[in-house]
Every structure is written in C-alpha cells, then in structure tokens.
Coordinates of C-alpha atoms and ligand atoms in Angstrom, one line a residue:
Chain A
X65 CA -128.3 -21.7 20.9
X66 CA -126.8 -24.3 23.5
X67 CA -123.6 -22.6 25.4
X68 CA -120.3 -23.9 23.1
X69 CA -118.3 -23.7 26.1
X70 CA -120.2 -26.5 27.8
X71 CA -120.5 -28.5 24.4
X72 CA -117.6 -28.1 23.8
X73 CA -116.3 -29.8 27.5
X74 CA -118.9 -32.1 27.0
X75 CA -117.4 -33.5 23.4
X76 CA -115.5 -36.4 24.0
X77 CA -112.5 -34.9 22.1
X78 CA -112.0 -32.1 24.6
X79 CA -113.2 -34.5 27.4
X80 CA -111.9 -33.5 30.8
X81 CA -110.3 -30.6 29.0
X82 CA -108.7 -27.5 32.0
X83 CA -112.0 -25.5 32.0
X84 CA -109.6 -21.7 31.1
X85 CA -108.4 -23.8 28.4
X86 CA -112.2 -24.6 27.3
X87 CA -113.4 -20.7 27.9
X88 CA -110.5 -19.7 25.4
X89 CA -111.6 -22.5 22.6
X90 CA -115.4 -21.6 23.1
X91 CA -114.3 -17.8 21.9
X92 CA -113.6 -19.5 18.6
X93 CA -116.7 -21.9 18.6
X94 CA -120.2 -21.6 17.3
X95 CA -122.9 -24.5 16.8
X96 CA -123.7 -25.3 13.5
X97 CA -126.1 -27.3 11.8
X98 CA -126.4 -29.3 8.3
X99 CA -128.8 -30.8 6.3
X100 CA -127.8 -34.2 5.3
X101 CA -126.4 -34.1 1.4
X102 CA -124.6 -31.2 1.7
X103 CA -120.8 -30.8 1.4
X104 CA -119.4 -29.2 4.5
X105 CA -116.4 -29.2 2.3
X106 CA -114.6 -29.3 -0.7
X107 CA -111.2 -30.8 -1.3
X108 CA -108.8 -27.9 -2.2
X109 CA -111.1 -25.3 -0.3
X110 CA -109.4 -23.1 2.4
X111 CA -109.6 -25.1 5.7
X112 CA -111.0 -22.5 8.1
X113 CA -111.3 -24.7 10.9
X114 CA -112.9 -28.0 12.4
X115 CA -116.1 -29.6 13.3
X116 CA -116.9 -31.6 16.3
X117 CA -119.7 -34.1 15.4
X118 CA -122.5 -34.2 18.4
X119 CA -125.1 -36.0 16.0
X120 CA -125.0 -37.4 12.5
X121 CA -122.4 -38.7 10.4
X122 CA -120.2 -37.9 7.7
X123 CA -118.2 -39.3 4.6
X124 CA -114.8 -38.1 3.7
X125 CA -114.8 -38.6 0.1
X126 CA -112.5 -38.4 -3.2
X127 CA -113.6 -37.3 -6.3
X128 CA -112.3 -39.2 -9.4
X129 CA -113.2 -38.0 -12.7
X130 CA -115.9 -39.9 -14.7
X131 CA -116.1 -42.5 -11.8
X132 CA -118.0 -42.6 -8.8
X133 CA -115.9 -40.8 -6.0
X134 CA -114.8 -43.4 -3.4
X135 CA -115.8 -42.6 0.4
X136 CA -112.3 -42.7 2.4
X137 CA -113.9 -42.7 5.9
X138 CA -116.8 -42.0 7.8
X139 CA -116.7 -40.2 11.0
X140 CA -119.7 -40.0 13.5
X141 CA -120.6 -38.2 16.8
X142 CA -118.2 -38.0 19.1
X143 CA -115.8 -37.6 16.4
X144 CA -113.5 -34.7 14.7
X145 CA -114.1 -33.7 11.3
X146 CA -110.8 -31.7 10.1
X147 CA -107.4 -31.7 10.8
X148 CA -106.5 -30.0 7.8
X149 CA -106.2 -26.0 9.1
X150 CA -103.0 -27.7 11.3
X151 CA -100.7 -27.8 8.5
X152 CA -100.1 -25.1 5.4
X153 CA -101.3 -24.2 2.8
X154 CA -104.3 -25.2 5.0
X155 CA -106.6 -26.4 2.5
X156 CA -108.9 -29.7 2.8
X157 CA -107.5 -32.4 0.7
X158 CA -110.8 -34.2 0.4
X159 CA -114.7 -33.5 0.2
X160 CA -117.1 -33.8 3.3
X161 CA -120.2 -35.1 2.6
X162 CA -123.4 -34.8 5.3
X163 CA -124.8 -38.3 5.1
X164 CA -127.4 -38.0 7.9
X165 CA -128.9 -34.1 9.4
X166 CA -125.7 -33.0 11.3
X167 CA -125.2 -30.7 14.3
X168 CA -122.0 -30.1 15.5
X169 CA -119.8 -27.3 17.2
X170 CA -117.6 -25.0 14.7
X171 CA -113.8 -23.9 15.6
X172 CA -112.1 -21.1 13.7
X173 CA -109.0 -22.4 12.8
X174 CA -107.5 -18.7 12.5
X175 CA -109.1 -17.7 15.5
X176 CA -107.0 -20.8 17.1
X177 CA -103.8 -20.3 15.6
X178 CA -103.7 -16.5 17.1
X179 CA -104.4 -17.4 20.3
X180 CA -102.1 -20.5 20.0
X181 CA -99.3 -17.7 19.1
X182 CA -99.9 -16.1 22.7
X183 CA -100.8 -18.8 24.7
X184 CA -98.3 -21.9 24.7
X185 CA -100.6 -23.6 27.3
X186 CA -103.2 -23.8 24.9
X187 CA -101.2 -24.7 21.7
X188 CA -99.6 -27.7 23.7
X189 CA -102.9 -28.7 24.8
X190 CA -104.0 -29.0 21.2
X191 CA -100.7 -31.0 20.3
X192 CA -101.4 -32.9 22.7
X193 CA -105.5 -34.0 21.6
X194 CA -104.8 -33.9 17.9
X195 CA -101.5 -35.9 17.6
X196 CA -102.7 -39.0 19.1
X197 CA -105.7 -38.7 16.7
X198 CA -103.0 -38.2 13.7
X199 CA -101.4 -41.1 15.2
X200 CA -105.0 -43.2 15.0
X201 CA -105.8 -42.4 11.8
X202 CA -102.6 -43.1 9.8
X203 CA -102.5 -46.7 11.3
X204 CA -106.1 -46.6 10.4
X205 CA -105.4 -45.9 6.8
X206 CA -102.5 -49.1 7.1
X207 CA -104.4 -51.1 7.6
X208 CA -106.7 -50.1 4.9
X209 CA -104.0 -50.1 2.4
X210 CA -103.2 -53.8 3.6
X211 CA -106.4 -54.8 1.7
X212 CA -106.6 -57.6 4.5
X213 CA -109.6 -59.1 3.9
X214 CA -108.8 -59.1 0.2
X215 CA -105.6 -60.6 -0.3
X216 CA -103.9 -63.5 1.1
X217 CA -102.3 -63.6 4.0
X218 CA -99.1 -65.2 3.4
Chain B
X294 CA -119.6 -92.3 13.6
X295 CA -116.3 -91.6 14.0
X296 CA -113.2 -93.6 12.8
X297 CA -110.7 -95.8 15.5
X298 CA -107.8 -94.3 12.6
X299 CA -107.9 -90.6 14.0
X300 CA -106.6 -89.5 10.4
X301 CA -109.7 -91.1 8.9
X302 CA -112.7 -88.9 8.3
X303 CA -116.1 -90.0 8.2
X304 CA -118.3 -89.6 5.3
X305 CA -120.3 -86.4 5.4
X306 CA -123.1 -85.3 3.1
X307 CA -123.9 -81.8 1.8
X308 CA -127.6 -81.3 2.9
X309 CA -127.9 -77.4 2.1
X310 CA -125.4 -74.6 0.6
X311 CA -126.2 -71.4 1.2
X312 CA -124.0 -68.4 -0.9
X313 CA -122.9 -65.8 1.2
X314 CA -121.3 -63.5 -1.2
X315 CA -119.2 -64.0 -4.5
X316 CA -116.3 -66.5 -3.1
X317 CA -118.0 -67.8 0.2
X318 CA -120.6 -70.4 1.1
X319 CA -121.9 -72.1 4.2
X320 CA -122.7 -75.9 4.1
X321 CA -125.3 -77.3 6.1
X322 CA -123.4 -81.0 6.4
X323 CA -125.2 -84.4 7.6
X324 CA -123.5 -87.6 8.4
X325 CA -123.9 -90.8 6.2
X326 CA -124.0 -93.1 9.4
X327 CA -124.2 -92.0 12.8
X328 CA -124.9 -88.8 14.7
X329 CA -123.1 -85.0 14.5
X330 CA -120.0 -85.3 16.9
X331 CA -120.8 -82.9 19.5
X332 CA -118.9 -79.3 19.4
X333 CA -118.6 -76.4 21.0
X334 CA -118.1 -72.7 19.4
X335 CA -115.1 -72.0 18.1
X336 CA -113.5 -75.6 17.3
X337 CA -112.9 -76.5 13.8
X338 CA -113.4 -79.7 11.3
X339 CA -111.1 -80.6 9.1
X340 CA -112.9 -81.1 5.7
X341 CA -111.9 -83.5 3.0
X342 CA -112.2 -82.6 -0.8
X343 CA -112.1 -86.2 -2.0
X344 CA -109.1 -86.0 -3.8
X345 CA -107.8 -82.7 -3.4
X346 CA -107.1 -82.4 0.2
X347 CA -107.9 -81.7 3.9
X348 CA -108.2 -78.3 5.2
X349 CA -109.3 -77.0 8.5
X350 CA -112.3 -75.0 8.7
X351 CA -114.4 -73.6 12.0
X352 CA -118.1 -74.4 12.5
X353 CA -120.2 -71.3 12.1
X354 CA -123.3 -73.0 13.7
X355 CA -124.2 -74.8 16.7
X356 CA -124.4 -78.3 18.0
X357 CA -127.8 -79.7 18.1
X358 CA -129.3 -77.6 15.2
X359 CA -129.8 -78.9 12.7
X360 CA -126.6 -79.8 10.0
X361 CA -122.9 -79.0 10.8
X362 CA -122.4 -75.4 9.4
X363 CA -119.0 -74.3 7.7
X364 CA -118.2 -71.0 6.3
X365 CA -115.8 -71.8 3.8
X366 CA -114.6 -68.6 1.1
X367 CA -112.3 -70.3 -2.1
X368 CA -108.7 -68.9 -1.9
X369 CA -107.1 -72.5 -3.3
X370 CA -107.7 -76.0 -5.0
X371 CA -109.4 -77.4 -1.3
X372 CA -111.4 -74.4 -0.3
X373 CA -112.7 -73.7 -4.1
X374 CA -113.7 -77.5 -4.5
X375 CA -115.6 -77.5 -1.1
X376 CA -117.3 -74.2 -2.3
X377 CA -118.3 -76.2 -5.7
X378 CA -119.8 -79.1 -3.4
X379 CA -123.6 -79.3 -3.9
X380 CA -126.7 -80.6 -1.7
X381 CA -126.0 -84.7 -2.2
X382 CA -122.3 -84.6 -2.7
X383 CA -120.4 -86.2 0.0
X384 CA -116.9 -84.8 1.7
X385 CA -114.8 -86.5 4.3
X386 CA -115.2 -85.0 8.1
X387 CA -112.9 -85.1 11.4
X388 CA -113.4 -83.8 14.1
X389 CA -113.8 -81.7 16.5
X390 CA -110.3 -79.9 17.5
X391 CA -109.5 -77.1 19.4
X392 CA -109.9 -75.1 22.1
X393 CA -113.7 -73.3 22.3
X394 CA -114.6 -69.2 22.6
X395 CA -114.6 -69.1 26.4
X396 CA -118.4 -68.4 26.9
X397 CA -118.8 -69.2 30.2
X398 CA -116.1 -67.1 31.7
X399 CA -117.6 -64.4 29.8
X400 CA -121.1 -64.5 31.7
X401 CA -121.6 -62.0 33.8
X402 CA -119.6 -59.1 32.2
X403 CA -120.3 -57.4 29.0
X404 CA -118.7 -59.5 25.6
X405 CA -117.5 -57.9 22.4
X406 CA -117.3 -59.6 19.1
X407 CA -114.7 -58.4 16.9
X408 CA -115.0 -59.7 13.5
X409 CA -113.1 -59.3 10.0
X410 CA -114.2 -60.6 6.8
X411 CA -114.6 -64.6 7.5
X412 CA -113.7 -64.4 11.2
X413 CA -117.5 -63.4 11.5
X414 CA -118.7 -67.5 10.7
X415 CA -116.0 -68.9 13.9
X416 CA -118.0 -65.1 16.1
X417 CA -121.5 -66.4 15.0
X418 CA -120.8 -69.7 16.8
X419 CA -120.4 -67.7 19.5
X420 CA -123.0 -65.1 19.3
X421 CA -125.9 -67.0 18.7
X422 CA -125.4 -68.8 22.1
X423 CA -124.8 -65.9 24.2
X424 CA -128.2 -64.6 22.7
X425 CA -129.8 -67.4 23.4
X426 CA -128.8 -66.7 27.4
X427 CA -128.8 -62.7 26.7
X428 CA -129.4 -62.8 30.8
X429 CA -126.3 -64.2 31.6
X430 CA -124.3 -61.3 30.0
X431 CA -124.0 -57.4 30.3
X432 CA -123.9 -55.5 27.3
X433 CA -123.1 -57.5 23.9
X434 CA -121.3 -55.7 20.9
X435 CA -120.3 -56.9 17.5
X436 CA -118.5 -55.0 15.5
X437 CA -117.9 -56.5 12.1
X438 CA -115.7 -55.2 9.1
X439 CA -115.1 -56.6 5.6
X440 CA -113.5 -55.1 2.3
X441 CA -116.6 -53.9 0.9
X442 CA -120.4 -53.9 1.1
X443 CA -120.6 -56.9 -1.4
X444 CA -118.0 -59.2 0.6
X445 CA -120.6 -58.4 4.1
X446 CA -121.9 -62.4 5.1
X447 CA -124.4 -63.6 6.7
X448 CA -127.2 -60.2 4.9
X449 CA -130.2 -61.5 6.6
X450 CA -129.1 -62.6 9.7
X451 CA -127.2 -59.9 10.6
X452 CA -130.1 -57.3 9.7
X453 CA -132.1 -59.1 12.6
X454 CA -129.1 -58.5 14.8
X455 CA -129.0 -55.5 13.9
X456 CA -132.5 -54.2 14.7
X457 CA -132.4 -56.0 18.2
X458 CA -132.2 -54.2 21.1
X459 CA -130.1 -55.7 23.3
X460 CA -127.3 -56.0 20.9
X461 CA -124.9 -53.4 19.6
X462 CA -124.0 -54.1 15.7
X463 CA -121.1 -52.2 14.6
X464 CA -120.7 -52.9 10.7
X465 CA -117.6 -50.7 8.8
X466 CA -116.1 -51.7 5.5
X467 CA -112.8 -50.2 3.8
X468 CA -114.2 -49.2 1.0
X469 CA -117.0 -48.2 -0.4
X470 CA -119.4 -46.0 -2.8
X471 CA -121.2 -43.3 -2.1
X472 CA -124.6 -45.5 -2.7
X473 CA -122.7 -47.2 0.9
X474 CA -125.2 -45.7 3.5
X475 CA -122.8 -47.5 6.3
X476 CA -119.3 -46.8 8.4
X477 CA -116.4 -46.7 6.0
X478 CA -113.2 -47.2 8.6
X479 CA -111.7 -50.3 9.8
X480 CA -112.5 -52.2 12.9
X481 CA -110.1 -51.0 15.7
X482 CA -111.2 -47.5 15.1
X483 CA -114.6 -48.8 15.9
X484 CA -113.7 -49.3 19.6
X485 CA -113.7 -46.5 20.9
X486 CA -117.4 -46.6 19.8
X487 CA -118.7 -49.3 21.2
X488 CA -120.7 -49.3 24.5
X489 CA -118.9 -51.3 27.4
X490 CA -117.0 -51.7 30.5
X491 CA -113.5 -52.4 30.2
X492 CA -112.9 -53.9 33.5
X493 CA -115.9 -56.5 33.1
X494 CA -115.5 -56.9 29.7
X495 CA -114.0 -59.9 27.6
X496 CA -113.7 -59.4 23.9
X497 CA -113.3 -62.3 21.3
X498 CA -111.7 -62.0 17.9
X499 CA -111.4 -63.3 14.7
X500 CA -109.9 -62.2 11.3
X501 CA -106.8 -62.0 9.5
X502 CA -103.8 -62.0 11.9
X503 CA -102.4 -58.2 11.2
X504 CA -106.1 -57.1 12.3
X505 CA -106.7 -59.0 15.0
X506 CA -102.9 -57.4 16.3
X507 CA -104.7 -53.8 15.6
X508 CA -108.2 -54.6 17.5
X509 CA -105.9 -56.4 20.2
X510 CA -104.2 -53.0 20.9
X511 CA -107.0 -50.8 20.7
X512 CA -108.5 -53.1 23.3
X513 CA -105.6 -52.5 25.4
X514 CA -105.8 -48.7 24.7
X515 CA -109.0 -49.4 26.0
X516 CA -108.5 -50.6 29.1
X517 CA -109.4 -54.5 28.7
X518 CA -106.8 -56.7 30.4
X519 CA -105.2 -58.7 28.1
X520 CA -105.9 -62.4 29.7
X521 CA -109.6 -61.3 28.5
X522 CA -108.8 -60.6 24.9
X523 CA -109.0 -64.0 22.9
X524 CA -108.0 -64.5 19.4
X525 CA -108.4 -67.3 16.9
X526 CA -105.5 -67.7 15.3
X527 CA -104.7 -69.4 11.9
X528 CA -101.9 -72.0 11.2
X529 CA -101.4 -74.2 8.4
X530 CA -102.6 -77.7 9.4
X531 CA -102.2 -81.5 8.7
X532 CA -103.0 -84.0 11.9
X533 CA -105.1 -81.3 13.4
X534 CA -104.1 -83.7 17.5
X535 CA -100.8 -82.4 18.1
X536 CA -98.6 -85.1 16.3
X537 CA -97.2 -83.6 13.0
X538 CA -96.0 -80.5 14.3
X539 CA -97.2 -78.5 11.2
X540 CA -99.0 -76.0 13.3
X541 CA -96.5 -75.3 15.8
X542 CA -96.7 -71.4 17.4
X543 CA -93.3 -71.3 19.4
X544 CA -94.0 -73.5 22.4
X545 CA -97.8 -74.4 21.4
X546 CA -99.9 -76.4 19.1
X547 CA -102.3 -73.9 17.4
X548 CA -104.6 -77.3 16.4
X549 CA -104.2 -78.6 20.7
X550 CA -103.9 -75.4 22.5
X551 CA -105.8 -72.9 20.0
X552 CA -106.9 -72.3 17.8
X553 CA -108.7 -69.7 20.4
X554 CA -106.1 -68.5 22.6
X555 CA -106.1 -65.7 25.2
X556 CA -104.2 -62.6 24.5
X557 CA -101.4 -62.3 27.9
X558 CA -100.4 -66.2 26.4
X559 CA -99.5 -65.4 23.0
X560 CA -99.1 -61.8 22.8
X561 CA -95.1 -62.4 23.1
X562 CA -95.5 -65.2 20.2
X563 CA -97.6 -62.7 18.2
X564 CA -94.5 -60.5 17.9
X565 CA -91.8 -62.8 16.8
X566 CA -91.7 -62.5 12.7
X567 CA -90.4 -66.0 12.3
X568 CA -93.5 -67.8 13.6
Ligands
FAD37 C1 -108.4 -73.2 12.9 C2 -108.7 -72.7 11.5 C3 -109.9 -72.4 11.2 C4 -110.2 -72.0 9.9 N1 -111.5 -71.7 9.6 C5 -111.8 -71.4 8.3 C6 -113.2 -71.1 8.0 O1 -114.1 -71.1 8.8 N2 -113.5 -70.9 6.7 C7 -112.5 -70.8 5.7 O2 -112.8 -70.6 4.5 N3 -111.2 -71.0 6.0 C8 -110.9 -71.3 7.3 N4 -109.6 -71.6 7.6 C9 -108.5 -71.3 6.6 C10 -108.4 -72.5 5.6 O3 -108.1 -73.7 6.3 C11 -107.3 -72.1 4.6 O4 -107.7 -71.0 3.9 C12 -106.9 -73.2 3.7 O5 -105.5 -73.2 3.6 C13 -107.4 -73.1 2.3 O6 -106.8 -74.2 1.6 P1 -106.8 -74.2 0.0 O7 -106.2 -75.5 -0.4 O8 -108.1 -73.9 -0.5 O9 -105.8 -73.1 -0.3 P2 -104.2 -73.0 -0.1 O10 -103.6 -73.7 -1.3 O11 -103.9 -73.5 1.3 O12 -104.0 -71.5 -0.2 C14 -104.2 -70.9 -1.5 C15 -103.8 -69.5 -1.4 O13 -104.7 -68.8 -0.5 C16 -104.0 -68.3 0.6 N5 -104.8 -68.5 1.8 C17 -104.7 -69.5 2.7 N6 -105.6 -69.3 3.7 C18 -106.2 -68.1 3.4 C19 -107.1 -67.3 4.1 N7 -107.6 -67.7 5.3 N8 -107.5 -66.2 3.6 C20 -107.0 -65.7 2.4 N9 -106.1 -66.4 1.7 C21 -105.7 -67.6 2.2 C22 -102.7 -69.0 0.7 O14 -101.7 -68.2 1.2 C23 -102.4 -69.3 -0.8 O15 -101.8 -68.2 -1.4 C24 -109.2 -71.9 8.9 C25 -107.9 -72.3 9.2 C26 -107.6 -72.7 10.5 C27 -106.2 -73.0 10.9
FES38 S1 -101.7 -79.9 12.8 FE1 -100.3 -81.5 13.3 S2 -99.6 -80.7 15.2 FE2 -101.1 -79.3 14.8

C-alpha cells in the first residue's frame, strides 16, 4: 500500500500543504480502491468522510422516482469527492457513482473533527482548503441553474 | 462580388446544409457571381433571409476551403428561416466585419479554446488553423460545454479532435443521464484541468456573455493576464461599419472594434449593467 502521507501531499487539494499538518491528516487516511459501477455513496447515508480522487472519475447523482436519476456533476482526479461530513446531521445529500475503476485516498471525517477539536492549526487549515472549494462549486451550480445555453440571453 | 452600396448584400447560394443538432445547422454558402470575400477567423457575415431580415452571424470555417460556413441555431423569425434554407436556395451576404481571433500573437505560447454551446462554430474558425500550424504553438486545449449531450455540434469532427494527440479536448455538459459516459460540470470549473502555462498562454472565448464573465475569471484565478484573454462578444446589429450605432459597448463599436476583444479593454465595460 503507497504511504497516504505522501499521497496525500502529493494531491493537488492538499498541495504544498505544512508537512506536521499532512502527518496529522495521513493518521486519518487510508487508500482505497473501487470498481467502476459501484456507489461509494448513497444520498441520506452517514457521511463518514471524504475521498481524494488520484485516478478515475465519478458522478454525483440524484435519484428521482420512476425516472432516470439525473447526474449533478462529475468530479475527476485531482478532485474532492465529499464535503458533506463538514456540516450536521452529516449525511450525503446525493449518490456517488464509480463511472471508471477508482483509486483514491480515504479521510475519516470523525477521525478529523477530533483532532480539529485539539488542534486549531489544523481545523483553520481545513477552512481554509475547503471554503474556497464551497465557494467554486456554488458559482458552479449558478451557472448551471442559468440554463445559459438553453434560454435566451436577453 | 461585392456591392459599391455597403448596405447591399450580394446574392449567396446554399451549396450544402449540414444538421448539427435539433435547432442548429451549418451552411456551406457559394456566391452567384464572383469569388468568396476573403476572411479571417472570427469575423462575421451578416446574412439576409429575403424578406425577414439581416442578422449577423460568424464564419465557422475558413477562407479558401471550399463554401463560406455559418453555424446558425433558430432562436427567432431570421435565424429559424436561414435554418429552413436548403441546398439551391439563395440568401443575401455582406461582409466581412470585425475584428479576427488574434492567432498570430498567439504562436509561440500555449492557446486555449473556451467554448459554450454555439461559441464552438466562431473557436472552430480558429482551431482548425492553429492545427494546421500545430508547430507554431505550445500546448492547445479546447474545452467545450453545452446544455446537454444532444445540443454537442460538430459529433464527428470533434471525435477526431478528440483522439489527436497533440490536442487536449475538454467536453462537460450541465446535464445529463446516467447513459452520459462524459464530464457533467460547466466550463470554468474545467480550468483548473486543463494542461498549460499561464504566463505563455492566451485563451480565446466564445459563448453566452454570463459564461464567458465566469471562464474570464477562472482564467484570472489562473494566472493568465487579462490583455491575453479575448472574448467574442454579442451585440444586437444593423449596419454592421460603425454608422448606426446600434451595437454600441460604452466607448466602442462591437461590429468595428469587436466583436473579438481582449479582456484588460472591456473588462470595465463588462461590468456596467446598463450596456
Ligand atoms: C458578432 C456576432 C456573431 C454571431 N454569430 C452567430 C453565429 O455564428 N450563429 C448564430 O446562430 N448566431 C450568431 N449570432 C447571434 C445572432 O445574430 C442572433 O441570435 C440574432 O439576433 C437572431 O435573430 P433572429 O431574428 O433569429 O432572432 P431575434 O428576433 O433577434 O431573437 C429572438 C429571440 O432569441 C433571443 N436571442 C437572440 N440572440 C440569441 C442567441 N445568440 N442565443 C439565444 N437566444 C438569442 C432574443 O433575445 C429573442 O428573445 C451572432 C451575433 C453577433 C453579434
Ligand atoms: S451595427 Fe451599426 S454601428 Fe455597429
């Protein structure tokens, strides 16, 4: 099994992350792997952490009943699957689908939280890496809600 | 041949029609009389439905190629009756206006291509020159988003794009089925994907205004500098030479002094509602 605290600096979300900072993360990470198909995740499902992608991608998708769910997003290496464990009741409010084999590097959300209780250097660091990427993906979902290639643009 | 009356347009037939997806075409156009004026990528016609009115409309193709290619999707009465025109019908033609896609300040550095929806016909008049020269650039990106698989253009094509290997193709759609086996996402969030140096890097873009804002930023964010971002913008137009006014963008002519225009000139224009 490849060394999570090195994967873990070498993902682009934790790039040029302070390397104590890494050590304490890699004590909650392991490397998983999927084959592609399979939910990672089910919408309403305890959120017990996040995913780092390092190959493969995946499709965030919503379930509607007696239709064909709709895929939401699709995230890719180099991205973060999960930001669900941040906020209570910490449940995932959609289903992740593997679409491709996936390998990626698992972080225990509770595992996280404790030591974000004791260590305020490592909780800000987090604020600081997952509310730009809150940031992102809201205007990302704007736009999509502007339907911009579908309507007209007066 | 083209007109001394500059409002005149010269008579145009439809040689080939090619359906890109439900609501868009491209026409291969000939002239009646007279040669193809020449063109450069990313200047615009204005097209004449014979008596339902002018519109402009970009050239998707390239001078010297065969017909004059326009992408044309039907939102109203002038687009829908060019995109019922078929191979013999005639249209009236003037042109060409407006300012080109800056290719040759682009050589040397690596170029991105950020398209949405119908802004991919104005991009393919510029990518398929700057393949044609592949040497004379660094890496070459396009990135291409639309509302859904079945509004994609250009299916063929872009599948030989996409298995080339000196071209990154970057296609993401907002929505889509599971039976979708691309990116679902929108374009800007596709940046940060894309393979390329900043500080050698110009990035051309065309699509509806409120994404080319978004993919403007994320540029920024990026690290491009903003006098190598150009946009294509879009302004109602009637003279299409700078003498009605219709088209006026604050001290500019979008039909003169666009409709490509660099990013540092009208990000300050971008921002005022009114215009
Ligand atoms: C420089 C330039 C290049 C252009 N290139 C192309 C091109 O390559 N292909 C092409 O099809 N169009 C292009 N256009 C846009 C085209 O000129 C307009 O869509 C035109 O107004 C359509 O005229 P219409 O009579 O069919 O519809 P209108 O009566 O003008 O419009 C009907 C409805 O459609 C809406 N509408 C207008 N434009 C658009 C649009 N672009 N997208 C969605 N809804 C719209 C209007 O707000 C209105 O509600 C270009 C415009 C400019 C300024
Ligand atoms: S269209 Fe008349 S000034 Fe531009």
């Amino acid at each position: 099994m490849p060394d999570p605290k090195a994967a873990l600096a070498g993902h682009p979300f934790f790039s040029g992350i302070d390397p104590s900072i890494g050590e304490t993360l890699a004590e909650c990470a392991h490397e998983v792997s999927f084959p592609a198909g399979r939910f990672l995740a089910r919408e309403g499902e305890p959120a017990s952490g996040f995913l780092l992608l390092e190959c493969g991608t995946v499709a965030l998708e919503l379930h509607r009943p007696g239709r064909m769910p709709i895929v939401l997003e699709t995230l890719h290496e180099g991205e973060l699957v999960g930001t669900s464990w941040v906020i209570p009741p910490y449940r995932w409010s959609c289903d992740v689908r593997a679409l491709d084999p996936i390998r990626a590097i698992a972080v225990d959300a509770r595992c996280l939280r404790g030591k974000s209780e004791f260590d305020p250097k490592l909780g800000y660091e987090l604020l600081k890496r997952f509310l730009p990427l809150f940031v992102q993906r809201l205007e990302a979902v704007r736009l999509q809600l502007l339907d911009v290639y579908g309507e007209t643009p007066t | 041949m083209r007109s001394p009356d500059p409002f005149v347009p010269s008579l145009f037939r439809v040689d080939r029609v090619w359906r890109e997806s439900a609501d868009t075409v491209t026409l291969g156009l000939l002239p009646i009389q007279g040669e193809i004026p020449a063109f450069r990528s990313g200047q615009f016609f204005m097209l004449y439905a014979f008596g339902i009115g002018e519109i402009p409309v970009s050239v998707s193709g390239l001078w010297g190629q065969g017909p004059l290619l326009h992408t044309v999707r039907a939102v109203g009465p002038v687009s829908q009756a060019l995109c019922r025109l078929r191979p013999g019908d005639t249209l009236g033609v003037r042109g060409p206006y407006g300012s080109p896609w800056p290719l040759p300040q682009a050589e040397g550095g690596d170029l991105l291509l950020i398209a949405g929806g119908l802004g991919l016909a104005p991009l393919r008049s510029a990518l398929l020159p700057a393949l044609a020269e592949r040497e004379r650039y660094g890496r070459i990106a396009l990135l291409y988003g639309a509302r859904s698989p079945a509004d994609l253009l250009f299916g063929e094509e872009r599948g030989d794009w996409s298995s080339r290997g000196d071209l990154q193709v970057e296609v993401t759609v907002d929505h889509a089925s599971p039976a979708w086996r691309g990116s679902v996402g929108v374009v800007p969030a596709r940046i940060s994907h894309t393979r390329f140096a900043p500080e050698r890097a110009h990035a051309f873009v065309c699509g509806p205004e409120v994404m080319m804002r978004y993919s403007a930023a994320a540029l920024l964010g990026a690290g491009v500098p903003p006098a190598r971002i150009f946009l294509s913008l879009e302004r109602n137009m009637k003279c299409a030479f700078a003498v009605c006014g219709r088209c006026q963008f604050g001290p500019t002519f979008v039909c003169r002094d666009g409709p490509v225009f660099s990013y540092d000139r009208i990000a300050r224009l971008l921002s005022i509602r009114e215009l």
